[in-house]
Amino acid sequence: MSASVPAGGFAAPKGIPEYVGPEFTTVRDTLVREADRAGYAHIELPVFEDTALYARGVGESTDVVSKEMYSFDDRGGRSVTLRPEGTAGVVRSVIEHGLDRGGLPVKLRYTGPFFRYERPQAGRFRQLQQVGVEAIGVDDPALDAEVLAVADAGFRALGLRGYRLEITSLGDATTRPQYRAELTRFLEKLDLDEATRERARINPLRVLDDKRPEVRAQLDGAPLMIDHLSDEAAAHHAAVKRYLDDLGVAYVENPWMVRGLDYYTKTTFEFVHDGLGSQSGIGGGGRYDGLMAELGGQALSGVGFGLGVDRALLACRVEEAGHDAAGRVEVFGVPLGDAAKERLVGIVGSLRRAGIRADLAYGNRGLKGAMKAADRSGARFALVLGDRDLEAGEIQVKDLADGSQTAVALDDAAAAVDRALHEG
C-alpha cells in the first residue's frame, strides 16, 4: 500500500509533544534519581495491555476508561489498549511473575509514555510522559509518607518551589459502604442530568470531582469522606501526617479531593502548581488496598504515584527553575584541515572511551562556523587543531566559558581535558 505525502509534509499527531535536547531528559532523570535513592528498582512495562486490565483495575465509571482510552482490536481479534496509567500494569506484572512471593514491599519505578484521548491544551496531551513508583505488599503509613517524600524531593531537586502537596483519605473497606450510602442519599436530592446520575449510581464519589459550575453549586454541604473515616482509617491518616512532619514534607488537607481512578483507598494526594492554569496537577497518587486482589492476586496493599514529566517541565519554565540542564557534550573538536580532522577523530574517540561526552565539527567547516557549532553544543571546552599546531605537536584547549586558551601536547590532549573537566 502506498500513500502520498500530504501537502506541507508530515506532522506529528495532534496533542503529541516532542522534545529535543537535554531539557526533557534532565527533568525526567531528576525525578527518577530520587526514586532510585529510596531503593525502587526499574520495571519496563508493555506500552499496551489487555483492555480488560484497565476496565477492571481502573474502573469502568472513570473518565479514563469510559472516554479516554486508545483501545483497538489487534490482528488476532483481541482488544488491547495503549496504557493510560501505570499502576494496573505494575500490579499485573507483580502477580504474573510472582514478585510478591519474596521480600515485601516490592518497590518498583517506571518511566515512559502513557496515552489518553483528551482535548489537547497547555499541559494536557494525548501522549503524556510520567515517572511512577509503586510499593506493594505492606500496609504501613510510613511507606505512604516515603512515597510522598520521594515525589516531593524530586520536585525540589528540579528547583521548584511554587507547588503544594494536597492530601486526604478516601477511607477503607469499613468506611466506604457507609459513606457511599450517605453521599448517595445527598446526591438523589440534587438536580442532575441523566449522565451525571448514572455516574453517581456507579460511583457517587466521582460526582464530587465534577468541575461544572452548575454541579459545584449544588454540592455545598455534601458529606465528605474525611468526616466519616473508621477508627483504623483515621489512625492511618494521622500517622501518615506525623511521618510527613518527621520527613519535613509540607502538606495541606483537601477533603474534596477525588482522584480520577477508582482503585484509591486511604491516603490520596496530588501535587498542584497554580502557575500552570487549569491543568495545575503535576503529580498524584495514593494507596490502593484492594487492587491486587481485584486483578487476581493476593490481598496485598500498595501505594504509589505518577508524576507528569511534561507538567513538571512546564512548571520549571514558569518558575525559571535552574534544573542544571547539561550541555549535549563536554568537549567539542574543531579541526582545521583534513590532517587535523584525522588526528582529532582519534582524540575524540579516546575521550568517549574515557567516559567524556565529545563531538566533532563535521563537514569541513571554517573556524567561525565550527566555533558556532561548539557554542551550540553546550561544551565546556573546544579542542582546536590546525596545520601549524600539528607541526608543533600541540593542540589548543579553549575554555568556552571564559574564552581562555592553552596549548597542550597532542599526545596529552585527552588526559589534559579530563583533568580540566574534573578541576572545573
Tab-separated table of C-alpha atoms in Angstrom:
chain	number	residue	atom	x	y	z
A	1	MET	CA	0.000	0.000	0.000
A	2	SER	CA	1.370	3.428	-0.915
A	3	ALA	CA	0.255	6.839	0.271
A	4	SER	CA	1.074	10.291	-0.945
A	5	VAL	CA	2.896	12.856	1.155
A	6	PRO	CA	0.349	15.385	2.477
A	7	ALA	CA	0.561	18.982	1.356
A	8	GLY	CA	3.048	20.760	3.557
A	9	GLY	CA	4.695	17.477	4.620
A	10	PHE	CA	4.082	15.150	7.550
A	11	ALA	CA	3.448	16.418	11.089
A	12	ALA	CA	3.300	14.764	14.492
A	13	PRO	CA	-0.193	13.641	15.562
A	14	LYS	CA	-2.300	16.282	17.298
A	15	GLY	CA	-1.701	16.544	21.018
A	16	ILE	CA	1.660	14.735	20.969
A	17	PRO	CA	4.558	16.832	22.316
A	18	GLU	CA	8.101	16.311	21.071
A	19	TYR	CA	11.297	17.192	22.907
A	20	VAL	CA	14.771	17.784	21.502
A	21	GLY	CA	17.818	18.321	23.663
A	22	PRO	CA	18.558	17.821	27.353
A	23	GLU	CA	15.715	19.817	28.965
A	24	PHE	CA	13.179	16.971	28.983
A	25	THR	CA	15.607	14.203	29.912
A	26	THR	CA	17.077	16.302	32.738
A	27	VAL	CA	13.618	16.733	34.298
A	28	ARG	CA	12.731	13.050	33.863
A	29	ASP	CA	16.067	11.753	35.151
A	30	THR	CA	15.987	14.080	38.180
A	31	LEU	CA	12.602	12.675	39.222
A	32	VAL	CA	13.853	9.105	38.656
A	33	ARG	CA	17.012	9.705	40.682
A	34	GLU	CA	15.033	10.413	43.848
A	35	ALA	CA	13.184	7.087	43.461
A	36	ASP	CA	16.487	5.276	42.935
A	37	ARG	CA	17.841	6.783	46.156
A	38	ALA	CA	14.913	5.244	48.042
A	39	GLY	CA	15.587	1.759	46.667
A	40	TYR	CA	12.995	1.493	43.884
A	41	ALA	CA	14.036	-0.919	41.118
A	42	HIS	CA	13.282	-0.199	37.453
A	43	ILE	CA	10.486	-2.086	35.700
A	44	GLU	CA	9.907	-1.825	31.952
A	45	LEU	CA	6.197	-2.161	31.218
A	46	PRO	CA	4.387	-3.017	27.961
A	47	VAL	CA	3.069	0.005	26.086
A	48	PHE	CA	-0.254	-1.808	25.554
A	49	GLU	CA	-2.185	-4.344	27.616
A	50	ASP	CA	-5.395	-6.361	27.541
A	51	THR	CA	-8.250	-3.819	27.621
A	52	ALA	CA	-9.939	-5.735	30.442
A	53	LEU	CA	-6.972	-4.998	32.725
A	54	TYR	CA	-7.843	-1.304	32.748
A	55	ALA	CA	-11.625	-1.780	32.720
A	56	ARG	CA	-11.341	-3.977	35.809
A	57	GLY	CA	-8.435	-2.311	37.551
A	58	VAL	CA	-9.019	1.389	36.862
A	59	GLY	CA	-12.824	1.299	36.934
A	60	GLU	CA	-15.452	1.426	34.194
A	61	SER	CA	-17.067	4.545	35.695
A	62	THR	CA	-13.900	6.622	35.341
A	63	ASP	CA	-13.421	9.078	32.505
A	64	VAL	CA	-10.162	7.292	31.715
A	65	VAL	CA	-11.942	4.042	30.850
A	66	SER	CA	-15.245	5.393	29.542
A	67	LYS	CA	-13.927	8.247	27.401
A	68	GLU	CA	-10.155	8.471	27.094
A	69	MET	CA	-8.603	5.088	26.294
A	70	TYR	CA	-6.985	4.252	22.965
A	71	SER	CA	-8.440	0.753	22.502
A	72	PHE	CA	-8.431	-1.357	19.342
A	73	ASP	CA	-8.648	-4.945	18.163
A	74	ASP	CA	-5.342	-6.452	17.081
A	75	ARG	CA	-4.996	-8.813	14.116
A	76	GLY	CA	-5.958	-11.731	16.335
A	77	GLY	CA	-9.225	-10.062	17.335
A	78	ARG	CA	-8.038	-9.292	20.872
A	79	SER	CA	-8.991	-5.944	22.393
A	80	VAL	CA	-5.846	-4.138	23.540
A	81	THR	CA	-5.331	-0.632	24.942
A	82	LEU	CA	-2.414	1.755	24.906
A	83	ARG	CA	-1.597	2.170	28.583
A	84	PRO	CA	-3.439	5.158	30.124
A	85	GLU	CA	-1.693	4.780	33.508
A	86	GLY	CA	0.985	2.634	35.129
A	87	THR	CA	-0.322	1.121	38.359
A	88	ALA	CA	-2.558	-1.584	36.880
A	89	GLY	CA	0.286	-2.785	34.641
A	90	VAL	CA	2.747	-2.928	37.540
A	91	VAL	CA	0.302	-4.893	39.705
A	92	ARG	CA	-0.387	-7.273	36.813
A	93	SER	CA	3.363	-7.824	36.397
A	94	VAL	CA	3.904	-8.420	40.114
A	95	ILE	CA	1.163	-11.077	40.093
A	96	GLU	CA	2.256	-12.697	36.825
A	97	HIS	CA	5.914	-13.013	37.799
A	98	GLY	CA	5.396	-13.822	41.472
A	99	LEU	CA	7.339	-10.803	42.679
A	100	ASP	CA	5.101	-10.738	45.756
A	101	ARG	CA	6.410	-14.166	46.835
A	102	GLY	CA	9.717	-12.677	48.010
A	103	GLY	CA	10.596	-9.872	50.375
A	104	LEU	CA	7.965	-7.183	50.850
A	105	PRO	CA	7.340	-4.458	49.997
A	106	VAL	CA	8.065	-4.841	46.294
A	107	LYS	CA	9.385	-1.370	45.333
A	108	LEU	CA	9.358	-0.567	41.627
A	109	ARG	CA	9.675	2.560	39.485
A	110	TYR	CA	8.950	3.163	35.807
A	111	THR	CA	9.096	5.848	33.148
A	112	GLY	CA	7.664	6.340	29.700
A	113	PRO	CA	4.706	7.476	27.607
A	114	PHE	CA	1.049	6.993	28.524
A	115	PHE	CA	-1.928	7.661	26.288
A	116	ARG	CA	-5.296	9.335	26.822
A	117	TYR	CA	-7.654	10.718	24.221
A	118	GLU	CA	-8.316	14.226	25.528
A	119	ARG	CA	-8.792	17.673	24.050
A	120	PRO	CA	-5.212	18.913	23.655
A	121	GLN	CA	-4.335	22.098	25.524
A	122	ALA	CA	-1.443	23.516	27.509
A	123	GLY	CA	-0.345	20.798	29.928
A	124	ARG	CA	-2.836	18.199	28.661
A	125	PHE	CA	-1.538	15.864	25.984
A	126	ARG	CA	-2.691	12.687	24.304
A	127	GLN	CA	0.754	11.206	24.831
A	128	LEU	CA	1.946	12.146	28.301
A	129	GLN	CA	5.247	11.267	29.914
A	130	GLN	CA	5.351	10.032	33.504
A	131	VAL	CA	7.697	8.839	36.211
A	132	GLY	CA	5.940	6.473	38.599
A	133	VAL	CA	6.694	4.395	41.673
A	134	GLU	CA	4.742	1.568	43.319
A	135	ALA	CA	5.385	-0.030	46.727
A	136	ILE	CA	3.353	-3.221	47.036
A	137	GLY	CA	2.755	-5.661	49.876
A	138	VAL	CA	2.903	-3.675	53.133
A	139	ASP	CA	0.163	-1.547	54.679
A	140	ASP	CA	2.334	0.891	56.614
A	141	PRO	CA	1.641	4.630	56.855
A	142	ALA	CA	5.422	5.207	56.966
A	143	LEU	CA	5.573	3.759	53.436
A	144	ASP	CA	2.855	6.163	52.290
A	145	ALA	CA	4.952	9.017	53.686
A	146	GLU	CA	8.068	7.704	51.928
A	147	VAL	CA	6.291	7.685	48.572
A	148	LEU	CA	5.133	11.264	49.122
A	149	ALA	CA	8.617	12.327	50.223
A	150	VAL	CA	10.226	10.803	47.113
A	151	ALA	CA	7.926	12.833	44.874
A	152	ASP	CA	8.481	15.995	46.908
A	153	ALA	CA	12.255	15.522	46.777
A	154	GLY	CA	12.095	15.126	43.003
A	155	PHE	CA	10.266	18.412	42.517
A	156	ARG	CA	12.612	20.186	44.919
A	157	ALA	CA	15.646	18.774	43.116
A	158	LEU	CA	14.327	20.460	39.982
A	159	GLY	CA	14.357	23.767	41.831
A	160	LEU	CA	10.563	24.018	42.031
A	161	ARG	CA	9.087	25.884	44.977
A	162	GLY	CA	5.689	27.137	43.787
A	163	TYR	CA	3.755	23.921	44.309
A	164	ARG	CA	1.825	22.418	47.199
A	165	LEU	CA	1.039	18.890	48.300
A	166	GLU	CA	-2.659	18.263	48.964
A	167	ILE	CA	-3.643	15.105	50.855
A	168	THR	CA	-6.754	13.395	52.144
A	169	SER	CA	-8.028	9.912	52.984
A	170	LEU	CA	-10.596	8.030	50.922
A	171	GLY	CA	-11.267	5.582	53.741
A	172	ASP	CA	-11.176	1.806	53.807
A	173	ALA	CA	-13.497	-1.147	53.242
A	174	THR	CA	-15.290	-0.361	56.520
A	175	THR	CA	-15.693	3.334	55.766
A	176	ARG	CA	-16.686	3.387	52.145
A	177	PRO	CA	-20.039	1.494	52.105
A	178	GLN	CA	-21.497	3.651	54.894
A	179	TYR	CA	-20.199	6.858	53.387
A	180	ARG	CA	-21.326	5.849	49.902
A	181	ALA	CA	-24.885	5.343	51.152
A	182	GLU	CA	-24.944	8.763	52.841
A	183	LEU	CA	-23.475	10.523	49.794
A	184	THR	CA	-25.958	8.740	47.522
A	185	ARG	CA	-28.869	9.991	49.620
A	186	PHE	CA	-27.491	13.532	49.349
A	187	LEU	CA	-26.992	13.325	45.559
A	188	GLU	CA	-30.502	11.966	44.988
A	189	LYS	CA	-31.899	15.327	46.122
A	190	LEU	CA	-29.903	17.321	43.551
A	191	ASP	CA	-30.954	18.466	40.085
A	192	LEU	CA	-28.567	16.366	37.996
A	193	ASP	CA	-28.667	15.362	34.346
A	194	GLU	CA	-29.106	11.697	33.426
A	195	ALA	CA	-25.434	11.133	32.585
A	196	THR	CA	-24.340	12.505	35.966
A	197	ARG	CA	-26.983	10.426	37.761
A	198	GLU	CA	-25.600	7.341	36.046
A	199	ARG	CA	-22.093	8.242	37.205
A	200	ALA	CA	-23.454	8.702	40.711
A	201	ARG	CA	-25.090	5.276	40.543
A	202	ILE	CA	-21.822	3.583	39.561
A	203	ASN	CA	-19.529	5.614	41.834
A	204	PRO	CA	-21.034	8.590	43.706
A	205	LEU	CA	-17.592	9.908	44.704
A	206	ARG	CA	-16.980	10.787	41.057
A	207	VAL	CA	-19.675	13.484	41.248
A	208	LEU	CA	-17.632	15.359	43.866
A	209	ASP	CA	-14.951	15.749	41.188
A	210	ASP	CA	-17.349	17.382	38.708
A	211	LYS	CA	-15.935	20.756	37.584
A	212	ARG	CA	-19.137	22.204	36.062
A	213	PRO	CA	-20.358	25.301	37.965
A	214	GLU	CA	-23.988	24.163	37.911
A	215	VAL	CA	-22.990	20.944	39.688
A	216	ARG	CA	-20.438	22.517	42.036
A	217	ALA	CA	-23.063	24.981	43.272
A	218	GLN	CA	-25.274	22.103	44.434
A	219	LEU	CA	-22.522	20.270	46.311
A	220	ASP	CA	-22.316	22.755	49.181
A	221	GLY	CA	-22.975	20.782	52.340
A	222	ALA	CA	-22.177	17.409	50.761
A	223	PRO	CA	-20.887	14.797	53.225
A	224	LEU	CA	-17.107	14.361	52.986
A	225	MET	CA	-15.198	11.119	53.407
A	226	ILE	CA	-12.665	12.633	55.818
A	227	ASP	CA	-15.522	13.150	58.324
A	228	HIS	CA	-16.656	9.519	58.081
A	229	LEU	CA	-13.416	7.553	58.486
A	230	SER	CA	-13.327	4.345	60.508
A	231	ASP	CA	-11.081	4.368	63.566
A	232	GLU	CA	-8.452	2.374	61.659
A	233	ALA	CA	-8.511	4.653	58.586
A	234	ALA	CA	-8.397	7.769	60.763
A	235	ALA	CA	-5.390	6.392	62.681
A	236	HIS	CA	-3.650	5.565	59.400
A	237	HIS	CA	-4.221	9.089	58.078
A	238	ALA	CA	-2.975	10.691	61.305
A	239	ALA	CA	0.162	8.528	61.207
A	240	VAL	CA	0.913	9.487	57.597
A	241	LYS	CA	0.802	13.155	58.564
A	242	ARG	CA	3.118	12.574	61.545
A	243	TYR	CA	5.650	10.814	59.301
A	244	LEU	CA	5.441	13.649	56.760
A	245	ASP	CA	6.230	16.065	59.586
A	246	ASP	CA	9.211	13.881	60.541
A	247	LEU	CA	10.406	13.974	56.913
A	248	GLY	CA	9.977	17.722	56.635
A	249	VAL	CA	7.379	17.446	53.849
A	250	ALA	CA	4.837	20.282	53.892
A	251	TYR	CA	1.194	19.480	53.030
A	252	VAL	CA	-2.335	20.839	53.204
A	253	GLU	CA	-5.557	18.896	53.760
A	254	ASN	CA	-8.028	18.856	50.861
A	255	PRO	CA	-11.158	16.920	51.922
A	256	TRP	CA	-12.782	17.456	48.492
A	257	MET	CA	-10.099	15.599	46.600
A	258	VAL	CA	-11.314	12.728	44.409
A	259	ARG	CA	-8.707	11.088	42.218
A	260	GLY	CA	-9.682	10.086	38.688
A	261	LEU	CA	-9.139	6.365	39.249
A	262	ASP	CA	-11.412	4.080	41.269
A	263	TYR	CA	-8.794	1.928	42.982
A	264	TYR	CA	-7.627	4.507	45.551
A	265	THR	CA	-8.200	3.931	49.283
A	266	LYS	CA	-6.892	5.642	52.410
A	267	THR	CA	-4.015	8.010	51.560
A	268	THR	CA	-4.721	10.034	48.438
A	269	PHE	CA	-2.718	13.021	47.251
A	270	GLU	CA	-1.962	15.485	44.493
A	271	PHE	CA	0.870	17.937	43.835
A	272	VAL	CA	-0.568	21.194	42.496
A	273	HIS	CA	1.203	24.115	40.783
A	274	ASP	CA	-1.016	27.161	40.328
A	275	GLY	CA	1.322	28.640	37.724
A	276	LEU	CA	0.024	26.133	35.158
A	277	GLY	CA	-3.560	27.398	34.961
A	278	SER	CA	-6.413	24.905	34.796
A	279	GLN	CA	-4.070	21.931	34.291
A	280	SER	CA	-2.430	22.535	37.658
A	281	GLY	CA	-1.698	18.960	38.744
A	282	ILE	CA	1.946	17.943	38.330
A	283	GLY	CA	1.642	14.559	40.012
A	284	GLY	CA	-0.509	12.465	42.278
A	285	GLY	CA	-1.325	9.066	43.598
A	286	GLY	CA	-2.328	7.169	46.691
A	287	ARG	CA	-2.934	3.816	48.332
A	288	TYR	CA	-4.835	1.030	46.565
A	289	ASP	CA	-5.509	-1.719	49.075
A	290	GLY	CA	-7.951	-3.781	47.008
A	291	LEU	CA	-6.437	-3.580	43.529
A	292	MET	CA	-4.169	-6.608	43.671
A	293	ALA	CA	-6.970	-8.943	44.749
A	294	GLU	CA	-9.258	-7.377	42.126
A	295	LEU	CA	-6.729	-8.366	39.446
A	296	GLY	CA	-6.443	-11.954	40.668
A	297	GLY	CA	-3.536	-11.736	43.094
A	298	GLN	CA	-3.068	-11.894	46.837
A	299	ALA	CA	-4.978	-9.457	49.020
A	300	LEU	CA	-1.940	-7.191	49.376
A	301	SER	CA	-1.975	-3.421	49.660
A	302	GLY	CA	0.005	-0.943	47.599
A	303	VAL	CA	0.815	2.735	47.343
A	304	GLY	CA	2.353	4.792	44.562
A	305	PHE	CA	2.401	7.893	42.409
A	306	GLY	CA	2.605	9.113	38.837
A	307	LEU	CA	4.473	12.375	38.218
A	308	GLY	CA	3.875	14.272	34.997
A	309	VAL	CA	7.215	14.961	33.323
A	310	ASP	CA	5.558	17.274	30.768
A	311	ARG	CA	3.849	19.265	33.533
A	312	ALA	CA	6.974	19.382	35.700
A	313	LEU	CA	8.909	20.744	32.729
A	314	LEU	CA	6.255	23.427	32.186
A	315	ALA	CA	6.427	24.316	35.884
A	316	CYS	CA	10.215	24.669	35.616
A	317	ARG	CA	9.745	27.082	32.731
A	318	VAL	CA	7.142	29.089	34.670
A	319	GLU	CA	9.435	29.389	37.692
A	320	GLU	CA	12.570	29.673	35.561
A	321	ALA	CA	13.868	26.957	37.827
A	322	GLY	CA	17.524	26.123	37.399
A	323	HIS	CA	17.454	22.399	36.870
A	324	ASP	CA	21.009	22.216	35.560
A	325	ALA	CA	20.257	21.130	32.006
A	326	ALA	CA	23.681	19.860	30.963
A	327	GLY	CA	25.151	20.569	27.559
A	328	ARG	CA	24.852	17.953	24.859
A	329	VAL	CA	28.601	17.268	25.149
A	330	GLU	CA	31.505	18.366	27.334
A	331	VAL	CA	34.178	18.683	24.658
A	332	PHE	CA	33.904	19.758	21.011
A	333	GLY	CA	36.638	19.151	18.430
A	334	VAL	CA	37.386	21.878	15.842
A	335	PRO	CA	39.636	20.540	13.053
A	336	LEU	CA	41.093	22.988	10.510
A	337	GLY	CA	42.013	20.791	7.551
A	338	ASP	CA	41.916	17.110	6.635
A	339	ALA	CA	45.080	16.121	8.507
A	340	ALA	CA	43.799	17.836	11.660
A	341	LYS	CA	40.437	16.079	11.325
A	342	GLU	CA	42.095	12.680	11.066
A	343	ARG	CA	44.012	13.324	14.300
A	344	LEU	CA	41.013	14.794	16.120
A	345	VAL	CA	38.801	11.826	15.210
A	346	GLY	CA	41.160	9.640	17.233
A	347	ILE	CA	41.304	12.096	20.140
A	348	VAL	CA	37.501	12.353	20.304
A	349	GLY	CA	37.311	8.561	20.295
A	350	SER	CA	39.746	8.429	23.225
A	351	LEU	CA	37.664	10.956	25.153
A	352	ARG	CA	34.498	8.926	24.637
A	353	ARG	CA	36.212	5.744	25.788
A	354	ALA	CA	37.224	7.630	28.930
A	355	GLY	CA	33.554	8.419	29.611
A	356	ILE	CA	33.661	12.033	28.401
A	357	ARG	CA	30.869	13.255	26.119
A	358	ALA	CA	32.569	14.583	22.987
A	359	ASP	CA	31.634	15.652	19.455
A	360	LEU	CA	33.367	16.971	16.358
A	361	ALA	CA	32.711	19.626	13.708
A	362	TYR	CA	31.903	17.608	10.581
A	363	GLY	CA	31.604	18.833	7.019
A	364	ASN	CA	34.889	20.762	6.642
A	365	ARG	CA	33.594	23.982	8.218
A	366	GLY	CA	35.780	27.039	8.670
A	367	LEU	CA	36.891	28.205	12.098
A	368	LYS	CA	33.962	30.608	12.566
A	369	GLY	CA	31.284	28.042	11.682
A	370	ALA	CA	32.954	25.319	13.739
A	371	MET	CA	33.168	27.551	16.827
A	372	LYS	CA	29.469	28.421	16.485
A	373	ALA	CA	28.736	24.684	16.471
A	374	ALA	CA	30.893	24.290	19.591
A	375	ASP	CA	28.899	27.006	21.381
A	376	ARG	CA	25.584	25.410	20.381
A	377	SER	CA	26.720	22.034	21.711
A	378	GLY	CA	26.979	23.379	25.260
A	379	ALA	CA	30.523	22.040	25.563
A	380	ARG	CA	32.842	23.350	28.276
A	381	PHE	CA	35.983	23.033	26.130
A	382	ALA	CA	36.827	23.187	22.434
A	383	LEU	CA	39.860	21.396	21.018
A	384	VAL	CA	41.154	23.480	18.105
A	385	LEU	CA	43.689	21.840	15.812
A	386	GLY	CA	45.255	23.292	12.644
A	387	ASP	CA	48.266	22.593	10.427
A	388	ARG	CA	50.653	24.757	12.479
A	389	ASP	CA	49.519	23.012	15.663
A	390	LEU	CA	50.223	19.647	14.040
A	391	GLU	CA	53.723	20.746	13.100
A	392	ALA	CA	54.348	21.898	16.668
A	393	GLY	CA	52.846	18.723	18.133
A	394	GLU	CA	50.278	20.769	20.070
A	395	ILE	CA	46.536	21.313	20.293
A	396	GLN	CA	44.664	24.381	21.570
A	397	VAL	CA	42.307	23.788	24.512
A	398	LYS	CA	39.811	26.671	24.565
A	399	ASP	CA	37.647	27.247	27.653
A	400	LEU	CA	34.264	28.227	26.179
A	401	ALA	CA	33.115	29.702	29.498
A	402	ASP	CA	35.800	32.393	29.843
A	403	GLY	CA	37.468	32.370	26.401
A	404	SER	CA	40.942	31.461	27.684
A	405	GLN	CA	43.085	29.173	25.544
A	406	THR	CA	46.001	26.898	26.414
A	407	ALA	CA	48.308	24.860	24.190
A	408	VAL	CA	48.959	21.280	25.315
A	409	ALA	CA	50.906	18.413	23.796
A	410	LEU	CA	48.886	16.454	21.238
A	411	ASP	CA	49.666	13.160	22.932
A	412	ASP	CA	48.406	14.599	26.249
A	413	ALA	CA	45.187	16.134	24.852
A	414	ALA	CA	42.710	13.585	26.233
A	415	ALA	CA	44.320	13.489	29.667
A	416	ALA	CA	44.582	17.302	29.820
A	417	VAL	CA	40.896	17.738	29.040
A	418	ASP	CA	39.951	15.067	31.580
A	419	ARG	CA	41.939	16.909	34.267
A	420	ALA	CA	40.419	20.270	33.309
A	421	LEU	CA	36.865	18.904	33.468
A	422	HIS	CA	37.374	17.414	36.902
A	423	GLU	CA	39.106	20.550	38.212
A	424	GLY	CA	36.200	22.657	36.907
